[in-house]
Coordinates of C-alpha atoms in Angstrom, one line a residue:
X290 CA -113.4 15.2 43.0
X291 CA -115.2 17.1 40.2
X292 CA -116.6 19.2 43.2
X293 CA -113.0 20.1 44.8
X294 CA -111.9 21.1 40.9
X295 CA -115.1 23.7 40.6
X296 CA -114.1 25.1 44.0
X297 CA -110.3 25.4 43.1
X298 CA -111.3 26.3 39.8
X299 CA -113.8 28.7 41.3
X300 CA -111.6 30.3 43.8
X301 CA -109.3 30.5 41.6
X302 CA -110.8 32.4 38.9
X303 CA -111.9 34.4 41.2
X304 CA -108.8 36.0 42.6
X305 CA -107.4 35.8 38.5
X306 CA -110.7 38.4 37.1
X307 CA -110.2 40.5 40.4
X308 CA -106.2 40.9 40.4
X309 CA -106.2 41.7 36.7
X310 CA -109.0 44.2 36.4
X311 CA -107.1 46.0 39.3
X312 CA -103.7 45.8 37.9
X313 CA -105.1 46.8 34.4
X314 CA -106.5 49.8 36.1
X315 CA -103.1 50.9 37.8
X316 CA -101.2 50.7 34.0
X317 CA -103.5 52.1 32.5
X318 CA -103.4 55.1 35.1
X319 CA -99.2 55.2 35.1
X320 CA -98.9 54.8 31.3
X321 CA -101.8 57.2 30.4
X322 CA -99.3 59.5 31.6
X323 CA -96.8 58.9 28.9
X324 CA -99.1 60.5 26.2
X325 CA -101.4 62.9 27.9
X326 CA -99.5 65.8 26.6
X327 CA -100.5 64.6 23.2
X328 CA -103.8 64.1 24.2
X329 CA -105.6 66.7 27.1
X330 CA -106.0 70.3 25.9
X331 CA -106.0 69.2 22.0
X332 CA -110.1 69.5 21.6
X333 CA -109.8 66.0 20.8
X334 CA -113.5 64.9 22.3
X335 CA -113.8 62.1 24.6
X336 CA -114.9 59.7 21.9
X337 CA -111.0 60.1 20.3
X338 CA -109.6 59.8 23.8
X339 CA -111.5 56.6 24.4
X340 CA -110.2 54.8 21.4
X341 CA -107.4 55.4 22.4
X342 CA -107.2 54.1 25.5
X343 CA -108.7 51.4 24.4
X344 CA -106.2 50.9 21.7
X345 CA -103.7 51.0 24.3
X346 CA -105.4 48.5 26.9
X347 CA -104.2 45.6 24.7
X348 CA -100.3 46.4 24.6
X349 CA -100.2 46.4 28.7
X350 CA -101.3 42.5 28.3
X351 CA -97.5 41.7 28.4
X352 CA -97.2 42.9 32.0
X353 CA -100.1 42.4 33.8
X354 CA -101.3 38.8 32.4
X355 CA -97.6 37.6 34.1
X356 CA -98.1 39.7 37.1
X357 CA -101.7 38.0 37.5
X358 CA -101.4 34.6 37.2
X359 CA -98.6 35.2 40.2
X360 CA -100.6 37.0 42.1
X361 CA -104.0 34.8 41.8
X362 CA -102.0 31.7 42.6
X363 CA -100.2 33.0 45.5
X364 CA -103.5 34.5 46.8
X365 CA -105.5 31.1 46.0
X366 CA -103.2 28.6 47.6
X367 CA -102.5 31.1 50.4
X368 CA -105.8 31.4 51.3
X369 CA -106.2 27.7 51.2
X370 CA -103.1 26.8 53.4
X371 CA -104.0 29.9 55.8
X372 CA -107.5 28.6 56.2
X373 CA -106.2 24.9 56.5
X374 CA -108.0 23.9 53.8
X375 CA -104.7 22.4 52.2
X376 CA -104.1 20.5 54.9
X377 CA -107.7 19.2 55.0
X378 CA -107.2 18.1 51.1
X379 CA -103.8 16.1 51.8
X380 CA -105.4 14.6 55.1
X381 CA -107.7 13.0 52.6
X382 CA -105.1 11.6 50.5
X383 CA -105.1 14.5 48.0
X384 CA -101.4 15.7 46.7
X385 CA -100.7 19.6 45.9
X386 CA -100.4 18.2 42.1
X387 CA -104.0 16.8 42.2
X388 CA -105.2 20.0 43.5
X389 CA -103.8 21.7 40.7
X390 CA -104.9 19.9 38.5
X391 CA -108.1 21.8 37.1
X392 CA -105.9 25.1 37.5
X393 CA -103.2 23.4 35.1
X394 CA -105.7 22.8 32.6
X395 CA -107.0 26.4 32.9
X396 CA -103.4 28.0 32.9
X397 CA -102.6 25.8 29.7
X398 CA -105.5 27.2 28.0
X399 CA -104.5 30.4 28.9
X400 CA -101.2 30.3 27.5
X401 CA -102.6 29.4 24.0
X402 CA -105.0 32.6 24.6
X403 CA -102.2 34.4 25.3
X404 CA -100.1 33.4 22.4
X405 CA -102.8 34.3 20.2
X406 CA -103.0 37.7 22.4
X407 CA -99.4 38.2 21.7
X408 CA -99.6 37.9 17.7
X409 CA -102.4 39.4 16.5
X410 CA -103.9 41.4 19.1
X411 CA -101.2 43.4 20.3
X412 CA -99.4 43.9 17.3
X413 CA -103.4 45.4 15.7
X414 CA -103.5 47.6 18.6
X415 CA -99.8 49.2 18.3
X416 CA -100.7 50.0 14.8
X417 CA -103.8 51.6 15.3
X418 CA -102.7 53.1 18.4
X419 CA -99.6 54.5 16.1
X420 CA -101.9 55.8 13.2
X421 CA -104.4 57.1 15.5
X422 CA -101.3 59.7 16.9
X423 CA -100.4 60.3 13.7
X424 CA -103.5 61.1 12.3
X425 CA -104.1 63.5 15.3
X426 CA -101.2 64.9 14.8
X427 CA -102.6 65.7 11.1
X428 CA -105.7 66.8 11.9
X429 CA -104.5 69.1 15.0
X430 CA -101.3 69.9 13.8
X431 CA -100.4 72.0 17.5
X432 CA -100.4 68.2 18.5
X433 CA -97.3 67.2 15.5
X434 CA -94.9 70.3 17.3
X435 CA -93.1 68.4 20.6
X436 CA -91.3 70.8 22.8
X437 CA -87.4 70.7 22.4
X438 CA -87.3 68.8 19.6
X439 CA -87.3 69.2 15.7
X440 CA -90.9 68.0 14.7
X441 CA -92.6 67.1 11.0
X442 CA -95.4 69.5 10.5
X443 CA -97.2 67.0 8.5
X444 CA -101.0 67.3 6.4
X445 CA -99.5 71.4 6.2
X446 CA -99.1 71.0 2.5
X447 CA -96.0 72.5 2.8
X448 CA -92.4 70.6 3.9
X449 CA -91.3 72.1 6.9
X450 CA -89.6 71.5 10.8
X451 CA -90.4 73.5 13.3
X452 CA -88.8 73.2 17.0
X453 CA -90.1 75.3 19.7
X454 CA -89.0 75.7 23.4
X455 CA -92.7 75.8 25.2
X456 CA -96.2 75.5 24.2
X457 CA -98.7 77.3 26.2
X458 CA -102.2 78.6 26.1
X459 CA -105.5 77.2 25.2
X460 CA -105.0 74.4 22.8
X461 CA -101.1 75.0 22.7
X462 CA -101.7 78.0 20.1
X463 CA -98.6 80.2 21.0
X464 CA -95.1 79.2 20.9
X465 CA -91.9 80.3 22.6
X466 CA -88.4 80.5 20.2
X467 CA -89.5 79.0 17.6
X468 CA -86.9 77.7 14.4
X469 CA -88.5 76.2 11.3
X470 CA -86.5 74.8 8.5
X471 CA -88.5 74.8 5.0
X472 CA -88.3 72.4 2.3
X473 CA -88.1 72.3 -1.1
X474 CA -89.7 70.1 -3.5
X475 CA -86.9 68.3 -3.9
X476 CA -87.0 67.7 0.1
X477 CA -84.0 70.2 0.8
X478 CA -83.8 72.0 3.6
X479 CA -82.7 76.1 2.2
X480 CA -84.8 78.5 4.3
X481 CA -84.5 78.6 8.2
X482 CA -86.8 81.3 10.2
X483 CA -86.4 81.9 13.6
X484 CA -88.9 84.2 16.0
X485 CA -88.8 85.0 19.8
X486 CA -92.4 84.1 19.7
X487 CA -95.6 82.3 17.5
X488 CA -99.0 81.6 17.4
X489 CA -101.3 79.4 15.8
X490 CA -104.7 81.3 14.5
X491 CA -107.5 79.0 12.9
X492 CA -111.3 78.6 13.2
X493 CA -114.0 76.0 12.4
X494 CA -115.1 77.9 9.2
X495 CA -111.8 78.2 7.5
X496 CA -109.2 75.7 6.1
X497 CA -106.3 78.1 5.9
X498 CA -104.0 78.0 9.4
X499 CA -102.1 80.9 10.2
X500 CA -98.8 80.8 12.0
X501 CA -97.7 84.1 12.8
X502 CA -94.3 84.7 14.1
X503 CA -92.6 87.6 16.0
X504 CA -89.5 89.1 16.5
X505 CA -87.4 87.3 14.4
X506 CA -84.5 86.5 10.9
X507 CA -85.2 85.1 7.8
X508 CA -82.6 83.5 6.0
X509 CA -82.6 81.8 2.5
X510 CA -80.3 80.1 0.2
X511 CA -80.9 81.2 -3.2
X512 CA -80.4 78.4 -6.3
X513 CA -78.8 79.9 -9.0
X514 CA -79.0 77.6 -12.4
X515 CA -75.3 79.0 -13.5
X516 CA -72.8 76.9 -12.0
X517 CA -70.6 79.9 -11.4
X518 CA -73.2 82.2 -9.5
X519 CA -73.8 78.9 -7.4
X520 CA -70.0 79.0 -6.2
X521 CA -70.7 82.3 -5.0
X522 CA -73.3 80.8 -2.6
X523 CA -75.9 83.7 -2.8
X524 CA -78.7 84.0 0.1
X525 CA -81.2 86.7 1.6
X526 CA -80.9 87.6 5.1
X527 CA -83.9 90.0 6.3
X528 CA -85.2 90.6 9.9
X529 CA -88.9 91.3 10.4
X530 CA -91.5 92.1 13.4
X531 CA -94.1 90.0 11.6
X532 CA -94.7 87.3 9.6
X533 CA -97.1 85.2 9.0
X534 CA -97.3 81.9 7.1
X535 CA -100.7 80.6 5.7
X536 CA -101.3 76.5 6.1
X537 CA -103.8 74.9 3.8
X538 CA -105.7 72.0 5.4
X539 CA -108.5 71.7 3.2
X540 CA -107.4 68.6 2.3
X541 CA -107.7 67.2 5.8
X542 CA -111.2 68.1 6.0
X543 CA -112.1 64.6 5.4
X544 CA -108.8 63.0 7.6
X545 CA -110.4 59.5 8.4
X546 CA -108.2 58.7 12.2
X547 CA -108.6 55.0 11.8
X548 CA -106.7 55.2 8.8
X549 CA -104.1 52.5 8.6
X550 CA -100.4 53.4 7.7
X551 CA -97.7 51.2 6.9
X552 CA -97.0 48.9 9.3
X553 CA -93.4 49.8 10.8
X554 CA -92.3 48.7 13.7
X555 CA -91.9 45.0 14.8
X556 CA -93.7 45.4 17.7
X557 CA -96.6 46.1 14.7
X558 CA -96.2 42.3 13.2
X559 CA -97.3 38.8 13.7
X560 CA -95.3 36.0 13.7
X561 CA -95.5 35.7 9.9
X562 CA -95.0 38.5 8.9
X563 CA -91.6 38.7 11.6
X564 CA -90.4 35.2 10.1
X565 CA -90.6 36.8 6.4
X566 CA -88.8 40.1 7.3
X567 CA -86.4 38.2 9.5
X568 CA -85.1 36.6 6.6
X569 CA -85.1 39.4 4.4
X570 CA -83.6 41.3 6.6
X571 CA -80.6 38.9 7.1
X572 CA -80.3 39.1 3.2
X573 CA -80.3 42.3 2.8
X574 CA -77.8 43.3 5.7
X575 CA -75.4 40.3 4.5
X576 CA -75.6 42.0 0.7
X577 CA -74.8 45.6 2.8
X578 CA -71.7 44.3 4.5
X579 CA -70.5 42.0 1.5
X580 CA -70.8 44.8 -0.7
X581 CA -69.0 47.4 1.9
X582 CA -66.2 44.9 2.3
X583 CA -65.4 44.6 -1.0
X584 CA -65.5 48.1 -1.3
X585 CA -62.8 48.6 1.1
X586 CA -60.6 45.5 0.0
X587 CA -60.9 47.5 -3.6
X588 CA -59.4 50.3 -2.1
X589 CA -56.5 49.2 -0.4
X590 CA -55.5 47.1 -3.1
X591 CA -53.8 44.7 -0.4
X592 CA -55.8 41.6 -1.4
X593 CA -56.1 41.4 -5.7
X594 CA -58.1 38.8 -6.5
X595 CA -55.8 36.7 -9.5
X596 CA -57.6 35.4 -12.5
X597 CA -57.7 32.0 -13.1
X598 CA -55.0 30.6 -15.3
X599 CA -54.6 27.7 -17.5
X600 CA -52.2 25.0 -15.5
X601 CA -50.9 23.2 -18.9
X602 CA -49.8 26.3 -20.7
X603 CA -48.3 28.0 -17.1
X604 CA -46.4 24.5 -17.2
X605 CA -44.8 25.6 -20.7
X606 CA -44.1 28.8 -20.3
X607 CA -42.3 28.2 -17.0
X608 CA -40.2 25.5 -18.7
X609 CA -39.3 27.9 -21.5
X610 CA -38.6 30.8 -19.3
X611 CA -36.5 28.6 -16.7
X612 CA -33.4 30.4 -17.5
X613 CA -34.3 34.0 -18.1
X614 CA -36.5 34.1 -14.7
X615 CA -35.0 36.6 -12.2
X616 CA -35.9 36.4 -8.7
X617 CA -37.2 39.6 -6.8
X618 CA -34.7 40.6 -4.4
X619 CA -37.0 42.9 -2.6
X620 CA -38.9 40.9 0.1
X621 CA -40.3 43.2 3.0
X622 CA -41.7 46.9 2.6
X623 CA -39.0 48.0 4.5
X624 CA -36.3 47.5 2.2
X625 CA -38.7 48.6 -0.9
X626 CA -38.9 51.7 1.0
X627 CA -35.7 51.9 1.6
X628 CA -34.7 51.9 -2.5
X629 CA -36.8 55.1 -3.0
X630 CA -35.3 58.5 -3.2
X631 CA -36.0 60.6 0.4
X632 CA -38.7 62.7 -1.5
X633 CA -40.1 59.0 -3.0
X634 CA -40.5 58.3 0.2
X635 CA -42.0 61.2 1.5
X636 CA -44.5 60.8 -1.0
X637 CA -45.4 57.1 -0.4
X638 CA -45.9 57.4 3.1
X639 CA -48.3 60.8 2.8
X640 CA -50.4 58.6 0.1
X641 CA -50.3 55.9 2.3
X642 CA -51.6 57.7 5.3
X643 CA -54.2 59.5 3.0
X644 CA -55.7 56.3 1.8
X645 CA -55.6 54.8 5.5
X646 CA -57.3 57.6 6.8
X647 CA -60.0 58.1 4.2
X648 CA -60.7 54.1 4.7
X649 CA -61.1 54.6 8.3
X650 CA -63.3 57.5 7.9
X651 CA -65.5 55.5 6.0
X652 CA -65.7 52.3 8.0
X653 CA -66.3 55.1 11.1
X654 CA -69.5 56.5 9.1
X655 CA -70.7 53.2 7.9
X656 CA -70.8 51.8 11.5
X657 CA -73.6 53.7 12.5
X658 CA -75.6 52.4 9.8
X659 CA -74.5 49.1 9.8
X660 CA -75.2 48.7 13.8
X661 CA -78.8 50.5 13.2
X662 CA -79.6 48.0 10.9
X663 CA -78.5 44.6 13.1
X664 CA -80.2 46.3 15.8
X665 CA -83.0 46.5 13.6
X666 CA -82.6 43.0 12.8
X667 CA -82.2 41.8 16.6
X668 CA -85.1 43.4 17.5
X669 CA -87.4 41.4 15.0
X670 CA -86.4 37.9 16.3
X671 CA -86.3 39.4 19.8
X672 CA -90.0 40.0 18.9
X673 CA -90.8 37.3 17.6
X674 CA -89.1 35.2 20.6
X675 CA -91.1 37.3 23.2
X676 CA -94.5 36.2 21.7
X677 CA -93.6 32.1 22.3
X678 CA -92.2 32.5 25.9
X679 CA -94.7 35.1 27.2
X680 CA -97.5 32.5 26.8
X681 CA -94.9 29.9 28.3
X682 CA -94.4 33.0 31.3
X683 CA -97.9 32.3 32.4
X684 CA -97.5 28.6 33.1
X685 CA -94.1 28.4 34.4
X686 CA -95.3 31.9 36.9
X687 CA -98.0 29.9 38.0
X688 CA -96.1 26.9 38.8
X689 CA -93.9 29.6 40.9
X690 CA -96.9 31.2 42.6
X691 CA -99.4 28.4 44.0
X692 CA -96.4 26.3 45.7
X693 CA -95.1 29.5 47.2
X694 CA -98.6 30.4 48.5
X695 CA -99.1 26.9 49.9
X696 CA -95.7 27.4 51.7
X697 CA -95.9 31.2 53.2
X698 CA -99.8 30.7 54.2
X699 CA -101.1 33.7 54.1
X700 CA -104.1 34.8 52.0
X701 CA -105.5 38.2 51.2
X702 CA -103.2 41.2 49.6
X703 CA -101.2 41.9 52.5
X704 CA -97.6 39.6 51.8
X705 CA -99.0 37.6 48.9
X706 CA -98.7 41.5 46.9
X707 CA -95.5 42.0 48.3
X708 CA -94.1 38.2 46.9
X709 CA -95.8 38.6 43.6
X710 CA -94.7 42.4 43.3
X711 CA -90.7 41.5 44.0
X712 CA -90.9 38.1 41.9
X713 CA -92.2 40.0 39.1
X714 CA -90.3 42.9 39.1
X715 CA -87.5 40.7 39.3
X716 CA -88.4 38.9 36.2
X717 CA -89.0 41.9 34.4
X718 CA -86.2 44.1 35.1
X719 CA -84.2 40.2 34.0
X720 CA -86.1 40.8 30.6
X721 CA -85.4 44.2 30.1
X722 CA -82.3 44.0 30.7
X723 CA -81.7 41.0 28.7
X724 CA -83.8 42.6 25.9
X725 CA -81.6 45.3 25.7
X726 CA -78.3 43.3 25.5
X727 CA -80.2 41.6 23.0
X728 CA -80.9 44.7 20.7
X729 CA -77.2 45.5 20.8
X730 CA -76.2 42.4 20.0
X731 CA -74.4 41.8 23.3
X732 CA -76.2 38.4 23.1
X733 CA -78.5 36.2 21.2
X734 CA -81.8 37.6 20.5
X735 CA -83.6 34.6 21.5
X736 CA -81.8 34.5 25.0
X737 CA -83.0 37.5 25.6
X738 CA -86.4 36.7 25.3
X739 CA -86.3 33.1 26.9
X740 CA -83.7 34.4 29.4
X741 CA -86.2 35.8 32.6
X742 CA -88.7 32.8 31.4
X743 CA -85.6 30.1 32.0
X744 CA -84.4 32.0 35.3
X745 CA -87.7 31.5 37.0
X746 CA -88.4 27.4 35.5
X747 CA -86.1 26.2 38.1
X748 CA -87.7 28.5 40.7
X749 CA -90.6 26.8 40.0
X750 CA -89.8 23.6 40.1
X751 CA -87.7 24.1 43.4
X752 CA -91.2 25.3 45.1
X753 CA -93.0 22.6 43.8
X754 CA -91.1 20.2 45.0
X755 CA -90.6 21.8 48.5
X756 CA -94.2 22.6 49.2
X757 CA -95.4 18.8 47.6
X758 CA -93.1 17.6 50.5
X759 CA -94.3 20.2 53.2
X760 CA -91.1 22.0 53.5
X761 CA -90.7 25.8 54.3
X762 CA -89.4 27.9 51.9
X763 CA -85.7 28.3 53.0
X764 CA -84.5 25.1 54.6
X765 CA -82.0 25.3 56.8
X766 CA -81.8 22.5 58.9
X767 CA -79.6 20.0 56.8
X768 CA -76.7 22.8 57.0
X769 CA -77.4 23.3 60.9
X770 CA -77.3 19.7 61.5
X771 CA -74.0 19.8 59.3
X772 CA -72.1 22.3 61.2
X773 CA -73.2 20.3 64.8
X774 CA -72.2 16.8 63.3
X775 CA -68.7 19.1 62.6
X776 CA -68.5 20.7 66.1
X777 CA -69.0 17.2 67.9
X778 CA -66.4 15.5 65.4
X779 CA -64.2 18.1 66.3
X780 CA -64.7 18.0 70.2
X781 CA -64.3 14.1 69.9
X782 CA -61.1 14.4 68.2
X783 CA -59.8 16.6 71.1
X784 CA -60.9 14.1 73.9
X785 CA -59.3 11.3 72.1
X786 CA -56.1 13.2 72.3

């Protein structure tokens, strides 16, 4: 038997190295694609380039370790029923469950390699892979300006925004419309420059960077100290053919790009360090809305909290006021209303509708916020969820592949690729999706990361059972022999009559 486990093992292991190094070629290839705009025509060197692709080889692991224990088992036990080796093994008294039995082993170990993968490995290599764009992005600062969008011209020294429409050229040096808002000290946006076109001048011997603009309006807010000149809101407007603005990068000179920066994404985090922000997190977002709450309660005045009061003297001054107490005739808002002059009125109800509108304009702009945060939130124990069922992924997808080889016979990567590809796109798109739902808090974070894990358990244990008992993969004969037993029950019943 120890011979039949190293050549199931064998086999096995096999099909595992080959389907991997070939699937981690193919991500690698489509998600290369994601940053090469960031990356090609930047002078970067192919030493940069390479770390970080190798940086970024880790975070794939979540997708193709699935995808390849699915496809190695469905090309293993294929190959075995296609070749009738199978059927050789239970001809000599040998179950589907004993055969797997050195590949269980193998897959189990793999899981705990995988959860170890999943919380310190992957969560290294986002950071570095995130500090290494950043730092890039310092040391070539064409790389910090993104087409379309507002982008932080960081390591310039000086606070500014710049968004241009197109970058073209070698190294991405000139710039179509390009809008910069500059900053204060103070981080206060009071200048905005716009130019029909740009350019980005340096070289290797000098640490200033010139930006040159053309054809375009200057515009500045001037801060006055005197309160009254400020209400006059004084600026200076100019238009210009030229102008340049000078960037010191001296001190980038020595801009180490395996610097570490703060860690700040969960995707970034082990499982310890998720659990301890979880909870502070929860704390902090239930001190948020408490706080807001009573904030709004305060304000409409509907709900005053009373102050506790002393039930023996209450008792005594009740008793002594028996007679003198006079009941409040007014009992609905209507007919206080109704007491109040017309212009009363008129001004209760526009104070009223001023305090209800300023209320909801506030619960309006603290919703944003408030959702941001939760999702925030969801995200960190949808994290920390994913890391526990994608090593449980591997186990249950393997329990899913080699009975559904066994029972479609076939070998090689003709039909097994096709199963494996529409299994596994089935139980991703399952956790994206419930990943999503999860992150708006649609459902419980930890459904969506068990939810595509769950779906495909039964799966497995459906196939299992089917292919330990030599069934096909969709039987049906029961419900054939069903609707017969029906048609002659039927046809009986008519002769009878």
């Amino acid at each position: 038997m120890k011979i039949l486990d190293q050549y199931i093992l064998r086999r096995f292991l096999y099909n595992f190295f080959s389907s991997f190094f070939i699937l981690i070629v193919i991500f690698i290839f489509q998600g290369i694609w994601l940053f090469i705009d960031d990356l090609a025509g930047k002078g970067l060197g192919m030493v940069i380039i390479g770390k970080f692709i190798f940086y970024f080889i880790p975070t794939l692991v979540d997708k193709v370790l699935p995808l390849t224990v699915l496809l190695s088992s469905i090309l293993t036990f294929g190959t075995f029923a296609e070749n009738y080796e199978f059927a050789a093994m239970k001809a000599s008294g040998i179950s589907l469950q004993r055969g797997m039995r050195s590949l269980i082993v193998f897959v189990l170990f793999l899981g705990l390699v995988t959860f170890f993968f999943a919380n310190d490995v992957i969560p290294k290599s986002e950071q570095k892979m995130f500090n290494l764009r950043r730092n890039i992005a310092k040391v070539k600062p064409a790389a910090a300006i993104t087409e379309g969008v507002f982008s932080d011209f960081e390591g310039t020294g000086q606070g500014m925004n710049i968004k241009v429409d197109k970058k073209y050229g070698e190294q991405d040096r000139f710039l179509d419309n390009v809008i910069i808002h500059k900053k204060t000290d103070q981080n206060i946006n009071n200048t905005v420059i716009k130019a029909k076109a740009g350019e980005l001048i340096s070289s290797e011997e000098s640490d200033i960077i010139q930006l040159v603009l053309k054809d375009g309006n200057y515009y500045e807010e001037i801060v006055k100290k005197d309160s009254r000149e400020k209400r006059k809101q004084p600026f200076a407007k100019s238009n210009f053919d030229t102008y340049t603005i000078n960037i010191d990068i001296s001190e980038l000179n020595d801009q180490d790009l395996e610097e570490d920066q703060n860690i700040t994404t969960n995707k970034m985090k082990n499982v310890g360090r998720l659990i301890k922000d979880i909870d502070s997190l929860r704390e902090n977002n239930l001190e948020k809305v408490t706080a807001f709450s009573k904030n709004v309660v305060n304000r409409m005045g509907a709900f005053p909290v009373k102050a506790p009061i002393d039930t023996t003297t209450q008792k005594l001054e009740l008793l002594k006021a028996k007679d003198t107490i006079q009941r409040d005739s007014i009992k609905s808002i209507d007919q206080f209303v109704s007491n109040l002059e017309q212009w009363e009125q008129i001004q209760v109800m526009k104070k009223a509708l001023n305090e209800v509108s300023s209320i909801i304009n506030t619960v309006d702009s603290k919703k944003d916020e408030l959702q941001n945060r939760y999702k925030f939130y969801n995200s960190h124990i949808l994290s920390l969820h994913q890391k526990y069922a994608l090593a449980l992924s591997c186990i249950i997808l393997f329990f899913v592949g080699a009975p559904l080889g066994a029972i479609i016979r076939k070998g090689g990567l003709g039909l097994p690729m096709v199963v494996a590809i529409i299994l596994f796109l089935t139980y991703y798109f399952i956790g994206v999706f419930a990943g999503n739902y999860a992150k708006e808090g649609n459902i419980h974070p930890a459904i969506g990361a068990w939810l595509p894990t769950m779906i495909m358990l039964p799966l497995g244990i459906s196939l299992t059972r089917r292919a330990t008992a030599d069934k096909g993969l969709v039987g049906f004969g029961h419900f054939i022999d069903r609707i017969k037993s029906l048609f002659k029950r039927k046809e009986k019943e008519a002769e009878d009559q």
